[in-house]
Coordinates of C-alpha atoms in Angstrom, one line a residue:
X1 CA 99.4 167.3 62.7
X2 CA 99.3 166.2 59.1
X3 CA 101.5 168.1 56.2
X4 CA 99.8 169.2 53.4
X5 CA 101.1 167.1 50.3
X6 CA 100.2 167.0 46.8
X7 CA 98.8 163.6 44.3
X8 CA 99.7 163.8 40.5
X9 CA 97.6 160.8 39.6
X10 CA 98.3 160.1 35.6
X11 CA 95.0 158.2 33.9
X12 CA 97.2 156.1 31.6
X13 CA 94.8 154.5 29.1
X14 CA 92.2 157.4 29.2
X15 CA 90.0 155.7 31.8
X16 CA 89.9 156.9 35.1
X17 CA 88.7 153.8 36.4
X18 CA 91.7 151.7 34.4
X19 CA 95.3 152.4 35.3
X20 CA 96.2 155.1 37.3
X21 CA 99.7 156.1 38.3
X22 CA 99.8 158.3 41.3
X23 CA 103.0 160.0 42.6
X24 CA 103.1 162.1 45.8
X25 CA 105.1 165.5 46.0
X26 CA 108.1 165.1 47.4
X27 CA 108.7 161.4 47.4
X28 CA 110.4 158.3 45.8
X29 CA 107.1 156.7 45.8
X30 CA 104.9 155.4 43.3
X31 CA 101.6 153.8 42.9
X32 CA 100.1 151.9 40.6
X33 CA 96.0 151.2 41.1
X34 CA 94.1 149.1 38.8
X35 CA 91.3 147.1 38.4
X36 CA 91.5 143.4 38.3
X37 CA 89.7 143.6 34.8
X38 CA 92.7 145.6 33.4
X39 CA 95.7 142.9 34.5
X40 CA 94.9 140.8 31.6
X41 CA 96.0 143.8 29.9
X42 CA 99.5 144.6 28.6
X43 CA 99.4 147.7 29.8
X44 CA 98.9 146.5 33.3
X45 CA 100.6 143.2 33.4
X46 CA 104.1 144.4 31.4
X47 CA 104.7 147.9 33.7
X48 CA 107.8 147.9 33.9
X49 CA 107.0 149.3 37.9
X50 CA 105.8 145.6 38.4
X51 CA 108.9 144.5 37.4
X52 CA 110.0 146.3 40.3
X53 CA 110.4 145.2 44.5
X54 CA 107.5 146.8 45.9
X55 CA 104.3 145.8 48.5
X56 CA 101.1 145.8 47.0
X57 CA 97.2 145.3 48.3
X58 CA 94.2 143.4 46.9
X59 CA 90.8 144.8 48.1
X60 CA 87.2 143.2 47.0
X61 CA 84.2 142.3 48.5
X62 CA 83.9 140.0 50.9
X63 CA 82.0 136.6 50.4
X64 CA 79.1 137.3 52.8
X65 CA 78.8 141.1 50.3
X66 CA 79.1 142.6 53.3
X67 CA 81.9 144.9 52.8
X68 CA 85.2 144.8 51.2
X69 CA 88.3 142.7 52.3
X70 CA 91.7 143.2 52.2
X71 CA 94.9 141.2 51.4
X72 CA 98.1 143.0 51.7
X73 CA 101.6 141.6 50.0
X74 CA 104.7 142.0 48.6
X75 CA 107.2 140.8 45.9
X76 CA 110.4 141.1 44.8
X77 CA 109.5 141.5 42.0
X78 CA 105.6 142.3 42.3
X79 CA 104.1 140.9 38.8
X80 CA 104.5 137.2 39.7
X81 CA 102.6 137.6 43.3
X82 CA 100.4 139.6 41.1
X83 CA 99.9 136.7 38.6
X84 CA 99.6 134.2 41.2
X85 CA 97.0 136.1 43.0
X86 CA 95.2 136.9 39.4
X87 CA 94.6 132.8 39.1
X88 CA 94.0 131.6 42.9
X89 CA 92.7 134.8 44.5
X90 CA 89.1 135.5 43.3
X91 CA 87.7 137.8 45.5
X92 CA 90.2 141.1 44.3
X93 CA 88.4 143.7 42.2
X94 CA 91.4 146.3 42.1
X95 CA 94.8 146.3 43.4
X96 CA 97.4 149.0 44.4
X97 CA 101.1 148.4 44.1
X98 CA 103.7 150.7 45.7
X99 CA 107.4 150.6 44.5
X100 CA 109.8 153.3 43.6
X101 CA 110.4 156.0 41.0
X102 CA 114.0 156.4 41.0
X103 CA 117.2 154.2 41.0
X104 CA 117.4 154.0 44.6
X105 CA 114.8 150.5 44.5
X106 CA 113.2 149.0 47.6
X107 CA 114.9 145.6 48.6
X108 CA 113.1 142.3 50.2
X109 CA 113.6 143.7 53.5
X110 CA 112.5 147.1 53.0
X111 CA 109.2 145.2 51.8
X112 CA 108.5 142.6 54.1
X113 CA 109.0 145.4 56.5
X114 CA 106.3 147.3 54.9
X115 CA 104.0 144.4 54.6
X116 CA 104.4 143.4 58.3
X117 CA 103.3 146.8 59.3
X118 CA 100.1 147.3 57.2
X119 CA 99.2 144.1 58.2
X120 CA 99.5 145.1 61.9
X121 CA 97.9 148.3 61.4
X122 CA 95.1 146.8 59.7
X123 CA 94.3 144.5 62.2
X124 CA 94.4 146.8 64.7
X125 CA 92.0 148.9 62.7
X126 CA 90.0 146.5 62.8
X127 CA 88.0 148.4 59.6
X128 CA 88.6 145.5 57.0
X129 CA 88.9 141.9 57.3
X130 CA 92.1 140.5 55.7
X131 CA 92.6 137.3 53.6
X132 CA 96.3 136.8 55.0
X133 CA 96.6 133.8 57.1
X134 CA 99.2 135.1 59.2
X135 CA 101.3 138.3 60.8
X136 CA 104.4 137.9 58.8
X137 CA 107.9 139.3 61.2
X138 CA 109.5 142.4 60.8
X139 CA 112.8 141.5 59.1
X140 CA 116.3 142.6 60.9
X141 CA 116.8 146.3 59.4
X142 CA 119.6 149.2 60.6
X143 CA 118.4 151.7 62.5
X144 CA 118.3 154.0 59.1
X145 CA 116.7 152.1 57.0
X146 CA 114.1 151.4 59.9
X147 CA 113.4 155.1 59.9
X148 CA 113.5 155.4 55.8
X149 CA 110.4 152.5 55.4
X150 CA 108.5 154.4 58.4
X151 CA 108.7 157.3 56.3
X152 CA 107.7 155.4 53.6
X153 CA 104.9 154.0 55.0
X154 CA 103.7 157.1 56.4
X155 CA 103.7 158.3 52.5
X156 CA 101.9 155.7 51.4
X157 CA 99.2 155.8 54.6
X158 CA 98.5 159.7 53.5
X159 CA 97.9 159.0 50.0
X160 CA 95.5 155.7 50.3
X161 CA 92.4 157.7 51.8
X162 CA 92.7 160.0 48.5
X163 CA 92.8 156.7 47.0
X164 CA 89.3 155.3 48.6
X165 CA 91.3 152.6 50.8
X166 CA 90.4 153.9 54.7
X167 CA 91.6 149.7 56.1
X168 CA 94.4 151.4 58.0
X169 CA 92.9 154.2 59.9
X170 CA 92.1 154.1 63.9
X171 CA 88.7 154.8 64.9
X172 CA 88.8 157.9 66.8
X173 CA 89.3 158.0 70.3
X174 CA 86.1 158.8 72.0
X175 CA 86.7 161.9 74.6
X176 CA 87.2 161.1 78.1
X177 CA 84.7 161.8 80.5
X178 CA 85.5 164.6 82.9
X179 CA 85.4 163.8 86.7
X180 CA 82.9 165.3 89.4
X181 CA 80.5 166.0 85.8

């Protein structure tokens, strides 16, 4: 069953299709979405979240324009992924970064954790096709910090439907059929 949450999503230049911060009840989280139009932008580019360790995604259409794609990553710190992607990635229309909002910061492992399951999740979602060559490993983590990135995760899965981005959610299960019917 899924627990009722709340989204405080701040509009940060006045635009509610430019920069959006959005922070969840309850959570360390934080997102940044943007369109790729705004990253040329100070106020984009120089956040000082992007300075941050943190996974991100790249969504825009695909090149057949049928449908969106996906491209999920992460950084240590995000804003040169982000730059790189900004010159060789042309297909993005808007990204999403997730890092932290307190001192307690996500490190490399954390992330490439993160990144490893969207990507698996996506795939097996099979609602998106994804530019990323390859299913990067889970990296070694404890036991607790294991359980602190799936909680994480399962933060950041609630929040991106509110957010428009459905990649990551299984079809449902058709019922089964009833025997001697």
């Amino acid at each position: 069953m899924n627990e009722p949450f709340s989204l405080r999503i701040f509009v940060a230049d006045g635009d509610p299709d430019g920069l959006r911060i959005v922070e969840r009840s309850n959570w360390v989280g934080r997102a940044l979405v943007f369109p790729r139009a705004a990253w040329a932008q100070p106020s984009v580019a120089d956040r000082s979240e992007l300075q941050q360790t943190g996974v991100y995604l790249l969504l825009g259409p695909r090149p057949d324009g049928e449908g969106d794609m996906l491209y999920v990553g992460e950084g240590d710190p995000i804003r040169p992924r982000l730059e790189s992607h900004y010159a060789q990635k042309d297909f993005w229309t808007r990204a999403i970064g997730f890092t932290t909002t307190t001192a307690v910061q996500l490190n490399k492992a954390h992330v490439q954790f993160l990144e490893s399951r969207l990507i698996a999740l996506a795939r097996a979602a099979k609602r998106l096709p994804l530019d990323n060559a390859n299913q990067p490993a889970e990296p070694s983590l404890s036991e607790a910090d294991r359980a602190d990135m799936e909680v994480f995760l399962g933060h950041m899965l609630g929040m991106l439907p509110v957010l428009g981005v459905h990649a990551f959610e299984q079809a449902p299960k058709a019922p089964a059929a009833k025997a001697g019917l």
